[in-house]
Short mmCIF file of C-alpha atoms in Angstrom, two decimals:
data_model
loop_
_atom_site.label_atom_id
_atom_site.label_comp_id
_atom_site.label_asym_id
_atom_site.label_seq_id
_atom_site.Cartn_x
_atom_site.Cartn_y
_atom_site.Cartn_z
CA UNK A 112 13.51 4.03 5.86
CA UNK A 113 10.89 6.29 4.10
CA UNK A 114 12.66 7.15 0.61
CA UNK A 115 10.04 8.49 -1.88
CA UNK A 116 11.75 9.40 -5.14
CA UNK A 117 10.15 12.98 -6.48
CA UNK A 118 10.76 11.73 -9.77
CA UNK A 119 8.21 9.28 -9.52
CA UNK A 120 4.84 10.09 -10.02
CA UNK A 121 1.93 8.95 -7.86
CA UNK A 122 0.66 7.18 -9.91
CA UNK A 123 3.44 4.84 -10.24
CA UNK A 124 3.96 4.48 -6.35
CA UNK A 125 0.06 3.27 -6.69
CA UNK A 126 0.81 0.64 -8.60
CA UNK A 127 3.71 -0.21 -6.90
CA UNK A 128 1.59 -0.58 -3.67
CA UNK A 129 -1.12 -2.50 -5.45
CA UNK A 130 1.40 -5.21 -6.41
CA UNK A 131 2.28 -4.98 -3.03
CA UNK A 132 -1.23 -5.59 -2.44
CA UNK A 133 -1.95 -8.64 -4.13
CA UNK A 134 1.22 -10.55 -2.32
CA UNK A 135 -1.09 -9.31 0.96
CA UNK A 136 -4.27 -10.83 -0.62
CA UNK A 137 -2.08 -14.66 -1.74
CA UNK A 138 -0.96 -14.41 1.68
CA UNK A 139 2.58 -14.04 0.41
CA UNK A 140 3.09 -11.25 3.39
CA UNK A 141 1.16 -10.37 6.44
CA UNK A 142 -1.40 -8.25 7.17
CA UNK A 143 1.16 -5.85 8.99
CA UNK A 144 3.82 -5.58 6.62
CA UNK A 145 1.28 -4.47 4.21
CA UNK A 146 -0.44 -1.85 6.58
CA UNK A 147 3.36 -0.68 7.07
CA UNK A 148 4.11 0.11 3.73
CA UNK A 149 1.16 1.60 2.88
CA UNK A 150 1.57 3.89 6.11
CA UNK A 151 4.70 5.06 4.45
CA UNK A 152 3.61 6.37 1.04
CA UNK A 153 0.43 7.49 2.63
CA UNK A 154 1.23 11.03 1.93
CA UNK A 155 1.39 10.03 -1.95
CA UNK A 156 -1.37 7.91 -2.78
CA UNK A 157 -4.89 7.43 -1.39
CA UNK A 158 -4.78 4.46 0.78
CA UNK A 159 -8.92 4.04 0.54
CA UNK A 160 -8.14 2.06 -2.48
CA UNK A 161 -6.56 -0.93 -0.90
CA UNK A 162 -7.96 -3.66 0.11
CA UNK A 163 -7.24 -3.68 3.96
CA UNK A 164 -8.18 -0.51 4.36
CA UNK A 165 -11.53 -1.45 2.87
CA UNK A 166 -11.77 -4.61 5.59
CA UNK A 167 -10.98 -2.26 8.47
CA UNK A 168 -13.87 0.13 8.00
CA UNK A 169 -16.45 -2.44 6.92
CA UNK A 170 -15.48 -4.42 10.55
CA UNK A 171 -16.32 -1.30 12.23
#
């Protein structure tokens, strides 16, 4: 259920998903809910700046 609003801006969706983020990082949601939504606006904003991201390339 991918419904990105056009009338939103980027930047806004990045926030969104950094919110998002910080429930991830108080363990308020698992890892893979939080790797699925960022998966979905990944065409919008530049998922290098989140956090799991940043754990899965310094584990390789």
């Amino acid at each position: 259920m991918n419904t990105i609003n056009t009338e939103f801006t980027a930047d806004y969706y990045f926030a969104a998903l950094k919110l998002i983020e910080q429930l991830y990082k108080d363990g308020e949601i698992p890892a893979y809910m939080f790797r699925n939504i960022l998966k979905d606006y990944a065409d919008v904003v530049d998922l290098s700046k989140f956090a799991i991201f940043e754990e899965k390339e310094n584990a390789a």
